[in-house]
Short mmCIF file of C-alpha atoms in Angstrom, two decimals:
data_model
loop_
_atom_site.label_atom_id
_atom_site.label_comp_id
_atom_site.label_asym_id
_atom_site.label_seq_id
_atom_site.Cartn_x
_atom_site.Cartn_y
_atom_site.Cartn_z
CA MET K 1034 -0.47 57.16 47.70
CA ARG K 1035 1.98 58.88 45.30
CA ALA K 1036 4.86 56.66 46.53
CA SER K 1037 2.70 53.57 45.66
CA LEU K 1038 1.73 55.02 42.36
CA TYR K 1039 5.36 55.70 41.54
CA LEU K 1040 6.42 52.37 42.51
CA ALA K 1041 3.67 50.64 40.39
CA LEU K 1042 4.68 52.85 37.35
CA CYS K 1043 8.41 51.75 37.88
CA VAL K 1044 7.41 48.04 37.89
CA LEU K 1045 5.28 48.58 34.74
CA THR K 1046 8.10 50.47 33.00
CA LEU K 1047 10.66 47.68 33.94
CA SER K 1048 8.17 44.98 32.65
CA VAL K 1049 7.77 46.83 29.38
CA VAL K 1050 11.52 47.27 28.98
CA ALA K 1051 12.14 43.56 29.67
CA GLN K 1052 9.66 42.54 27.18
CA LYS K 1053 11.13 44.94 24.68
CA ARG K 1054 14.53 43.50 25.38
CA LYS K 1055 13.50 39.92 24.96
CA SER K 1056 12.15 40.64 21.51
CA ASP K 1057 15.39 42.41 20.26
CA ILE K 1058 16.33 41.65 16.69
CA VAL K 1059 19.78 40.33 15.82
CA ASN K 1060 21.61 40.09 12.51
CA GLY K 1061 24.84 38.48 11.44
CA SER K 1062 26.39 35.56 9.71
CA PHE K 1063 28.69 33.26 11.78
CA ASN K 1064 30.77 30.58 9.96
CA ASN K 1065 32.55 28.11 12.05
CA VAL K 1066 33.11 30.05 15.22
CA PRO K 1067 33.03 29.08 18.90
CA LEU K 1068 29.87 29.82 20.85
CA GLU K 1069 31.71 32.47 22.92
CA VAL K 1070 32.24 34.63 19.83
CA ILE K 1071 28.61 34.44 18.97
CA PHE K 1072 27.49 35.47 22.51
CA ASP K 1073 29.90 38.44 22.42
CA SER K 1074 28.43 39.60 19.14
CA LEU K 1075 24.94 39.26 20.49
CA SER K 1076 25.90 41.23 23.54
CA VAL K 1077 27.12 44.09 21.37
CA GLN K 1078 23.91 44.16 19.27
CA THR K 1079 21.30 43.81 22.10
CA ASN K 1080 23.08 45.06 25.41
CA TYR K 1081 22.20 41.75 27.08
CA PHE K 1082 25.09 40.31 29.07
CA PHE K 1083 25.52 36.42 29.05
CA SER K 1084 25.99 34.72 32.33
CA TYR K 1085 27.40 31.18 32.08
CA ASN K 1086 30.15 28.89 33.32
CA SER K 1087 32.67 28.31 30.44
CA ASP K 1088 33.17 24.75 31.40
CA LEU K 1089 29.60 24.04 30.40
CA LEU K 1090 30.22 25.00 26.72
CA PRO K 1091 30.93 22.13 24.26
CA LYS K 1092 34.75 21.82 23.85
CA GLY K 1093 36.17 22.27 20.32
CA SER K 1094 32.71 22.76 18.60
CA LEU K 1095 32.29 25.33 15.96
CA TYR K 1096 28.90 26.77 14.77
CA THR K 1097 27.66 28.18 11.59
CA ILE K 1098 24.41 30.03 11.65
CA THR K 1099 22.84 33.20 10.10
CA ALA K 1100 20.46 35.85 11.61
CA ASP K 1101 18.33 38.07 9.46
CA ASN K 1102 16.32 40.36 11.59
CA THR K 1103 15.64 37.48 13.96
CA PRO K 1104 14.32 37.73 17.47
CA ILE K 1105 17.08 36.94 19.92
CA ASP K 1106 14.96 34.21 21.62
CA GLN K 1107 14.31 32.48 18.31
CA PHE K 1108 18.00 32.74 17.39
CA LEU K 1109 19.11 31.24 20.75
CA SER K 1110 16.59 28.37 20.30
CA LYS K 1111 18.17 27.37 16.94
CA LEU K 1112 21.74 27.91 18.04
CA LEU K 1113 21.60 25.79 21.27
CA VAL K 1114 19.82 22.80 19.66
CA GLY K 1115 21.84 19.77 20.60
CA THR K 1116 24.15 21.49 23.07
CA GLY K 1117 22.32 20.59 26.30
CA LEU K 1118 22.21 24.30 27.10
CA LYS K 1119 19.10 26.09 28.26
CA TYR K 1120 18.67 29.85 28.36
CA SER K 1121 16.49 32.20 30.48
CA PHE K 1122 16.07 35.97 30.61
CA PHE K 1123 16.67 37.93 33.88
CA LYS K 1124 16.71 41.84 33.51
CA ASP K 1125 19.55 42.59 31.24
CA GLN K 1126 21.05 39.04 31.50
CA ILE K 1127 20.88 35.80 29.47
CA ILE K 1128 21.61 32.90 31.90
CA LEU K 1129 22.82 29.77 30.52
CA ASN K 1130 22.53 26.42 32.26
CA TYR K 1131 23.31 22.90 31.25
CA GLU K 1132 20.95 19.85 31.58
CA PRO K 1133 23.09 16.78 31.92
CA PRO K 1134 22.04 13.83 29.77
CA GLU K 1135 21.34 11.76 33.01
CA GLN K 1136 18.74 14.36 33.96
CA ILE K 1137 17.03 14.00 30.45
CA VAL K 1138 16.97 10.25 30.96
CA LYS K 1139 15.27 10.74 34.38
CA ARG K 1140 12.83 13.07 32.82
CA LYS K 1141 11.97 10.43 30.28
CA LYS K 1142 11.50 7.85 32.91
CA ASN K 1143 8.81 9.91 34.62
CA ILE K 1144 6.11 7.39 33.73
CA PHE K 1145 2.55 8.02 34.87
CA THR K 1146 -0.73 6.26 35.31
CA ILE K 1147 -4.28 7.20 34.16
CA SER K 1148 -7.22 5.60 35.97
CA GLY K 1149 -10.94 6.32 36.50
CA THR K 1150 -14.38 4.98 36.02
CA VAL K 1151 -16.55 4.69 32.83
CA TYR K 1152 -20.44 5.27 33.21
CA ASP K 1153 -23.27 4.67 30.84
CA GLU K 1154 -25.81 7.28 29.98
CA SER K 1155 -27.78 6.74 33.20
CA GLY K 1156 -24.82 7.02 35.19
CA GLN K 1157 -24.32 3.33 35.97
CA PRO K 1158 -20.89 1.70 35.75
CA LEU K 1159 -20.13 0.45 32.13
CA GLN K 1160 -18.16 -2.76 31.77
CA ASP K 1161 -16.13 -3.71 28.75
CA ALA K 1162 -15.48 -0.21 27.53
CA ASN K 1163 -12.28 0.21 25.61
CA VAL K 1164 -9.98 2.69 27.03
CA PHE K 1165 -6.63 3.38 25.21
CA LEU K 1166 -4.03 5.93 24.17
CA ASP K 1167 -4.27 6.50 20.51
CA GLY K 1168 -1.56 4.97 18.42
CA THR K 1169 -0.03 2.89 21.25
CA THR K 1170 -0.21 -0.56 22.72
CA ILE K 1171 -1.37 1.02 25.95
CA GLY K 1172 -5.10 0.00 26.47
CA VAL K 1173 -7.42 -1.92 28.74
CA SER K 1174 -11.24 -2.67 29.12
CA SER K 1175 -13.29 -1.45 32.04
CA ASP K 1176 -14.08 -4.11 34.64
CA ILE K 1177 -17.52 -4.95 36.09
CA ASP K 1178 -17.50 -1.84 38.14
CA GLY K 1179 -16.53 0.51 35.28
CA ASN K 1180 -13.01 0.88 36.48
CA TYR K 1181 -9.93 0.93 34.40
CA LYS K 1182 -6.15 1.74 34.88
CA LEU K 1183 -3.52 2.52 32.30
CA GLU K 1184 0.05 2.02 33.71
CA GLY K 1185 3.62 2.60 32.61
CA ILE K 1186 2.83 5.64 30.36
CA PRO K 1187 6.04 7.46 29.15
CA PRO K 1188 5.84 11.33 29.41
CA GLY K 1189 4.21 12.92 26.45
CA TYR K 1190 1.11 14.18 24.62
CA TYR K 1191 -1.63 11.64 24.04
CA ASP K 1192 -5.25 11.27 22.82
CA LEU K 1193 -7.11 9.17 25.53
CA VAL K 1194 -9.94 7.31 23.82
CA PHE K 1195 -13.11 5.77 25.22
CA SER K 1196 -15.17 3.46 23.10
CA HIS K 1197 -18.00 0.91 23.51
CA VAL K 1198 -20.38 -0.65 21.06
CA GLY K 1199 -23.56 1.35 20.86
CA TYR K 1200 -21.92 4.54 22.16
CA GLU K 1201 -20.11 7.41 20.70
CA TYR K 1202 -16.46 7.25 21.35
CA ALA K 1203 -14.79 10.33 23.06
CA VAL K 1204 -11.35 11.72 23.10
CA TYR K 1205 -9.47 13.61 25.82
CA GLN K 1206 -6.17 15.25 25.29
CA ILE K 1207 -3.61 14.28 27.91
CA SER K 1208 -0.26 15.97 28.38
CA GLU K 1209 2.05 14.88 31.27
CA TYR K 1210 5.78 15.13 31.82
CA ASN K 1211 6.21 14.96 35.59
CA GLY K 1212 5.04 11.40 36.27
CA GLY K 1213 2.38 10.50 38.96
CA ALA K 1214 -1.19 9.63 38.56
CA ARG K 1215 -4.20 11.27 36.82
CA ILE K 1216 -7.89 10.53 37.28
CA GLN K 1217 -10.07 10.63 34.10
CA ASN K 1218 -13.67 9.58 34.45
CA HIS K 1219 -16.07 9.49 31.52
CA GLN K 1220 -19.77 9.03 30.80
CA MET K 1221 -20.59 7.43 27.59
CA GLU K 1222 -23.31 8.93 25.32
CA ILE K 1223 -25.72 6.78 23.02
CA ASP K 1224 -24.62 6.80 19.42
CA MET K 1225 -27.54 8.25 17.71
CA GLY K 1226 -26.07 7.41 14.27
CA GLN K 1227 -26.60 3.76 14.96
CA LEU K 1228 -30.34 4.52 15.66
CA GLU K 1229 -30.73 6.22 12.40
CA GLU K 1230 -28.99 3.41 10.40
CA VAL K 1231 -32.38 2.35 8.83
CA GLU K 1232 -33.12 5.84 7.57
CA VAL K 1233 -29.87 6.40 5.68
CA ILE K 1234 -29.09 2.96 4.40
CA SER K 1235 -30.86 3.79 1.23
CA ASN K 1236 -28.22 6.35 0.33
CA ARG K 1237 -25.49 3.87 0.54
CA ILE K 1238 -24.03 1.31 -1.87
CA ASN K 1239 -25.68 -2.06 -1.44
CA ARG K 1240 -23.03 -4.66 -0.58
CA SER K 1241 -24.53 -7.20 -2.88
CA GLU K 1242 -23.61 -5.11 -5.75
CA ASN K 1243 -20.32 -5.48 -7.50
CA SER K 1244 -19.55 -1.82 -6.89
CA TRP K 1245 -19.27 -2.40 -3.12
CA GLN K 1246 -16.47 -4.96 -3.76
CA THR K 1247 -14.78 -2.55 -6.15
CA TYR K 1248 -14.88 0.31 -3.61
CA TYR K 1249 -13.85 -1.90 -0.88
CA GLN K 1250 -10.63 -2.88 -2.70
CA THR K 1251 -9.95 0.72 -3.35
CA PHE K 1252 -10.48 1.53 0.37
CA ARG K 1253 -8.35 -1.41 1.56
CA GLU K 1254 -5.43 -0.25 -0.70
CA GLU K 1255 -5.54 3.24 0.56
CA LEU K 1256 -5.88 2.50 4.23
CA ILE K 1257 -3.64 -0.72 4.51
CA GLY K 1258 -1.22 0.19 1.67
CA GLN K 1259 0.26 -1.62 -1.26
CA SER K 1260 3.64 -2.51 0.35
CA GLU K 1261 5.04 -6.11 0.89
CA ASN K 1262 3.69 -5.93 4.43
CA ALA K 1263 0.12 -5.09 3.20
CA ASN K 1264 -0.06 -8.60 1.55
CA ASN K 1265 0.12 -10.00 5.13
CA CYS K 1266 -2.79 -7.81 6.55
CA VAL K 1267 -6.41 -8.77 6.75
CA ILE K 1268 -9.39 -6.71 7.65
CA GLU K 1269 -11.41 -9.23 9.68
CA ASN K 1270 -14.84 -7.51 9.72
CA PRO K 1271 -15.14 -5.78 6.41
CA GLU K 1272 -19.02 -6.06 6.56
CA VAL K 1273 -19.03 -3.07 9.07
CA LEU K 1274 -17.99 -0.61 6.09
CA ASN K 1275 -20.36 1.37 4.02
CA PHE K 1276 -19.59 3.48 0.92
CA THR K 1277 -21.11 6.30 -0.92
CA TYR K 1278 -19.89 7.62 -4.30
CA ASP K 1279 -20.68 10.96 -5.83
CA ASN K 1280 -20.63 10.65 -9.65
CA VAL K 1281 -20.38 14.35 -10.13
CA SER K 1282 -17.24 14.99 -8.01
CA ASN K 1283 -16.01 11.47 -8.41
CA THR K 1284 -15.63 11.24 -4.66
CA LEU K 1285 -15.50 7.99 -2.72
CA THR K 1286 -16.61 8.21 0.92
CA ALA K 1287 -16.39 5.38 3.56
CA PHE K 1288 -17.67 5.18 7.05
CA SER K 1289 -18.29 2.54 9.72
CA GLN K 1290 -20.09 2.49 13.10
CA HIS K 1291 -17.64 -0.12 14.46
CA PRO K 1292 -13.97 -0.23 14.61
CA LEU K 1293 -12.19 -2.17 11.96
CA GLN K 1294 -10.38 -5.17 13.12
CA ILE K 1295 -7.02 -5.53 11.25
CA ARG K 1296 -4.67 -8.44 11.77
CA ASN K 1297 -1.08 -7.71 10.64
CA ASP K 1298 0.87 -10.94 10.44
CA ALA K 1299 3.76 -9.13 8.94
CA LEU K 1300 4.57 -6.96 12.20
CA GLY K 1301 2.60 -9.20 14.75
CA TYR K 1302 -0.14 -6.63 15.67
CA ARG K 1303 -3.83 -6.87 15.94
CA ILE K 1304 -5.14 -3.15 15.21
CA SER K 1305 -8.48 -1.64 16.09
CA TYR K 1306 -9.04 1.13 13.69
CA PHE K 1307 -11.78 3.64 14.65
CA LEU K 1308 -12.39 5.22 11.25
CA GLU K 1309 -13.39 9.01 11.68
CA SER K 1310 -13.48 9.92 8.03
CA PHE K 1311 -12.29 8.62 4.64
CA ARG K 1312 -12.69 10.55 1.37
CA LYS K 1313 -10.90 9.89 -2.01
CA ARG K 1314 -11.48 12.21 -4.92
CA GLU K 1315 -9.15 11.14 -7.81
CA SER K 1316 -5.59 11.76 -6.46
CA ASP K 1317 -6.83 13.67 -3.46
CA LEU K 1318 -6.97 11.17 -0.44
CA ARG K 1319 -7.78 12.15 2.99
CA PHE K 1320 -8.58 9.85 5.94
CA ARG K 1321 -8.01 9.79 9.61
CA GLY K 1322 -8.84 7.50 12.65
CA LYS K 1323 -7.80 6.29 16.14
CA ILE K 1324 -5.67 3.24 16.34
CA ARG K 1325 -5.22 0.77 19.18
CA PHE K 1326 -2.37 -1.79 18.89
CA ARG K 1327 -2.24 -5.16 20.51
CA ASN K 1328 0.63 -7.67 20.27
CA LEU K 1329 -0.22 -11.00 18.65
CA GLU K 1330 1.20 -14.09 20.22
CA PRO K 1331 3.99 -15.66 18.05
CA LEU K 1332 3.59 -19.36 17.10
CA ASN K 1333 7.27 -19.86 17.66
CA GLY K 1334 10.72 -18.37 18.14
CA LYS K 1335 11.25 -17.97 14.43
CA GLU K 1336 8.17 -15.85 13.98
CA ARG K 1337 9.05 -13.77 17.12
CA ARG K 1338 12.36 -12.95 15.56
CA GLU K 1339 10.73 -12.13 12.24
CA TRP K 1340 8.26 -9.81 13.69
CA LYS K 1341 11.03 -8.06 15.70
CA ARG K 1342 13.10 -7.71 12.50
CA ASN K 1343 10.18 -6.32 10.53
CA ARG K 1344 9.02 -3.95 13.26
CA LYS K 1345 12.63 -2.54 13.32
CA GLU K 1346 12.59 -2.11 9.52
CA GLY K 1347 9.20 -0.42 9.75
CA TYR K 1348 10.46 2.04 12.29
CA GLU K 1349 13.83 2.91 10.64
CA GLY K 1350 13.40 5.69 8.14
CA SER K 1351 9.76 6.42 9.39
CA PHE K 1352 8.55 9.74 10.46
CA ASN K 1353 8.76 8.77 14.08
CA HIS K 1354 12.45 7.76 13.64
CA PHE K 1355 12.97 11.08 11.89
CA LYS K 1356 11.43 13.09 14.88
CA SER K 1357 13.53 11.32 17.40
CA ALA K 1358 16.68 11.87 15.39
CA LEU K 1359 15.83 15.51 14.95
CA LEU K 1360 15.23 16.32 18.63
CA ASN K 1361 18.42 14.51 19.60
CA SER K 1362 20.47 16.36 16.90
CA GLU K 1363 21.37 12.87 15.24
CA LEU K 1364 19.87 13.23 11.81
CA ARG K 1365 23.19 12.53 10.07
CA LYS K 1366 24.13 9.84 12.52
CA GLU K 1367 20.84 8.03 11.96
CA GLY K 1368 21.14 8.17 8.24
CA PHE K 1369 18.89 11.11 7.35
CA ARG K 1370 19.78 14.19 5.21
CA ILE K 1371 17.28 17.17 4.88
CA TYR K 1372 17.10 19.73 1.97
CA HIS K 1373 14.90 22.71 1.36
CA LEU K 1374 12.68 22.52 -1.78
CA LYS K 1375 10.92 25.50 -3.30
CA ASN K 1376 8.41 23.35 -5.02
CA LEU K 1377 7.56 19.85 -6.29
CA GLU K 1378 7.10 20.70 -9.90
CA ASN K 1379 10.89 21.13 -10.50
CA PHE K 1380 11.88 18.48 -8.07
CA GLU K 1381 15.78 18.36 -7.61
CA MET K 1382 17.94 17.45 -4.70
CA ASP K 1383 20.73 19.96 -4.46
CA LYS K 1384 23.71 19.77 -2.09
CA ALA K 1385 23.55 23.55 -1.79
CA ASP K 1386 20.09 23.28 -0.23
CA GLU K 1387 21.09 20.90 2.50
CA LEU K 1388 20.03 22.02 5.89
CA SER K 1389 20.74 21.11 9.52
CA GLU K 1390 18.60 20.53 12.57
CA SER K 1391 18.89 24.14 13.80
CA ASP K 1392 17.42 25.47 10.53
CA ILE K 1393 14.07 23.77 11.00
CA ILE K 1394 13.51 23.14 14.71
CA LEU K 1395 13.13 25.78 17.59
CA PHE K 1396 13.13 24.89 21.32
CA LYS K 1397 10.37 27.12 23.11
CA GLY K 1398 10.93 25.90 26.62
CA ASP K 1399 7.89 23.71 27.03
CA HIS K 1400 7.72 22.55 23.52
CA TYR K 1401 9.50 22.50 20.08
CA GLU K 1402 8.34 24.14 16.85
CA LEU K 1403 8.89 22.86 13.40
CA ASP K 1404 9.41 25.90 11.05
CA PHE K 1405 10.46 26.03 7.64
CA LYS K 1406 9.29 27.43 4.24
CA ASN K 1407 8.00 25.59 1.10
CA TYR K 1408 8.83 21.98 1.32
CA LEU K 1409 11.35 19.85 3.29
CA LEU K 1410 12.97 16.81 1.58
CA ILE K 1411 14.11 14.06 3.59
CA GLU K 1412 16.51 11.44 2.35
CA TYR K 1413 17.06 8.29 4.30
CA ARG K 1414 20.29 6.55 3.32
CA LYS K 1415 20.18 3.36 5.40
CA GLU K 1416 17.41 1.61 3.49
CA LYS K 1417 16.56 1.47 -0.30
CA GLU K 1418 13.25 1.89 -1.84
CA SER K 1419 11.08 -0.98 -2.51
CA MET K 1420 10.15 -2.08 -5.96
CA ALA K 1421 6.54 -2.01 -4.94
CA PHE K 1422 6.96 1.69 -4.22
CA LEU K 1423 8.67 2.31 -7.62
CA ASN K 1424 5.90 0.44 -9.44
CA LYS K 1425 2.88 1.76 -7.70
CA SER K 1426 3.50 4.92 -5.65
CA GLU K 1427 1.88 8.07 -7.01
CA SER K 1428 5.01 10.07 -5.94
CA VAL K 1429 7.11 8.35 -8.58
CA PRO K 1430 6.20 10.72 -11.44
CA ILE K 1431 6.98 13.68 -9.27
CA PHE K 1432 10.26 12.41 -7.90
CA TYR K 1433 11.50 10.41 -11.15
CA GLY K 1434 9.55 11.81 -13.88
CA HIS K 1435 12.63 12.59 -15.89
CA LEU K 1436 13.55 8.78 -15.70
CA ILE K 1437 10.25 7.61 -17.21
CA ASP K 1438 10.89 6.70 -20.97
CA ARG K 1439 8.37 7.26 -23.69
CA ASN K 1440 6.60 3.95 -22.99
CA GLY K 1441 5.83 4.88 -19.44
CA VAL K 1442 8.46 2.64 -17.94
CA LEU K 1443 10.53 3.87 -15.17
CA VAL K 1444 14.37 3.34 -15.92
CA LYS K 1445 15.71 3.29 -12.42
CA SER K 1446 16.90 0.85 -9.86
CA PRO K 1447 15.99 1.39 -6.16
CA GLY K 1448 17.77 4.21 -4.47
CA ASN K 1449 17.62 5.98 -1.09
CA GLN K 1450 14.20 6.43 0.45
CA LEU K 1451 12.83 10.11 -0.28
CA SER K 1452 9.99 11.83 1.64
CA VAL K 1453 8.83 15.27 1.41
CA LEU K 1454 7.14 17.28 4.27
CA LYS K 1455 4.93 20.41 3.98
CA LEU K 1456 3.66 22.53 6.80
CA LEU K 1457 -0.02 23.62 6.45
CA LYS K 1458 0.54 26.20 9.15
CA ARG K 1459 3.24 28.80 9.83
CA SER K 1460 4.82 26.40 12.24
CA VAL K 1461 3.96 23.15 13.88
CA ARG K 1462 4.27 22.44 17.50
CA LEU K 1463 6.01 19.25 18.86
CA ASP K 1464 5.85 18.23 22.58
CA LEU K 1465 9.10 17.59 24.50
CA THR K 1466 9.13 13.90 23.35
CA GLY K 1467 8.60 14.76 19.70
CA GLU K 1468 4.81 13.94 19.53
CA VAL K 1469 3.05 16.41 17.12
CA ILE K 1470 0.62 18.56 19.04
CA ASP K 1471 -0.81 20.20 15.70
CA ARG K 1472 -1.93 16.84 14.33
CA PHE K 1473 -3.38 18.32 11.05
CA GLY K 1474 -0.62 20.92 10.59
CA MET K 1475 1.39 19.05 7.99
CA THR K 1476 1.19 16.69 5.02
CA THR K 1477 3.71 14.29 3.53
CA TYR K 1478 4.75 12.91 0.08
CA GLY K 1479 6.87 10.21 -1.07
CA TYR K 1480 7.87 7.30 1.04
CA TRP K 1481 6.14 8.39 4.33
CA SER K 1482 2.80 8.74 2.40
CA TRP K 1483 3.39 5.48 0.62
CA GLU K 1484 3.63 3.55 3.85
CA ARG K 1485 0.23 3.08 5.52
CA THR K 1486 -1.38 1.11 8.26
CA ALA K 1487 0.46 -2.13 7.26
CA ASP K 1488 3.80 -0.54 7.98
CA LEU K 1489 2.84 1.32 11.09
CA VAL K 1490 4.43 0.61 14.64
CA PRO K 1491 3.09 2.18 17.77
CA ILE K 1492 4.28 5.60 18.86
CA ASN K 1493 5.48 3.96 22.03
CA TYR K 1494 7.63 1.49 20.05
CA ASP K 1495 11.43 1.63 20.92
CA PRO K 1496 13.67 -0.59 18.96
CA LYS K 1497 16.09 -0.72 21.99
CA PHE K 1498 13.43 -2.09 24.35
CA GLU K 1499 11.13 -4.25 22.25
CA ASN K 1500 8.79 -5.98 24.60
CA LEU K 1501 7.61 -8.76 22.14
#
């Protein structure tokens, strides 16, 4: 009995020691030094021993990084971004291993499928239910037996959406990286909101009034955007929209019981937009929804080439492009520069505030964490601002207020695209493919907020493998 108790206490003590070691704090400023030098310094500070094959370390690479009372695991996550090296703790050792690029490629090719059956409220199979992955081109309709199957899904984090006219749409969060097959059945529930339509219609704006047209125009500009591509977008069923307007708070609200059908002739997509909320109060705009993309059929080869070119331009410099470059440590190669901003009131891009990937992204084993203070300014140097942005964007007075003359005219020619990212949480999680897990954990300003639905490409879009 005493021996067993003693053994248990030893195991508990070792566990506590291991946890304490893993949270050891490190300090130091390293300027253009090899990894080996940094590892030696960490060993002296923490009593951890590094175990690795020296042939795995990047040859000739020098690293600049600072630690200020930083937990060693966080420090290593920043230090090893882009090296291909992964670390693990074992007793008093930190073991380094290298994941070859071909292994990363194999992991990315671990496509999977989702299948199942959709039922109505009585448990009978439901035909023609829309089943899709939010923000992608991956979607189908259930067959006569209520069955569906989504195939060829890249690994990642998705919202799986079920919708059908007359029923409440439902969302399941799906995370898969190992490939294979998943089963997801769903029973639709009657949408009680549609049954109550007659009771609440009196509180809405009558579409025969001129005000409905005015509010619709405002809604369209905010949802679709005001870019060049927006001029080639049509909401095909605007009649499903209803609006309310609060004169006291000057707040416009929009809602719809049916998905908006948007035809984008600039990028060649038909979009089903499931509007969840829309509220505009003066300059404060908030809206969200679920999106299903479908490819339009081009009329000829010229239109096909035009769509491919426009899609590529829509992707380049976008938030999705930025995330991909960030995780692959290729920001500069892809044309991005990032800077720390203390505030937006005194906007200024200073070379001294330039950051690197390791300053803002941490690898946490099964996910990444975006972590920075105040604001992050993103400059994209491979594409200029559009004149429409300079003439209409609400960000222009913030970015270029000092270039507006006394007559309110902006005295500036198009420059590099500028966007600003602000975290609404201490840090924001990204999955291993770069998809944001904390969907409402950040907000954007500048070019990223200027480009709306008309400029969106699906999250599964890859310019190297365009399937148009």
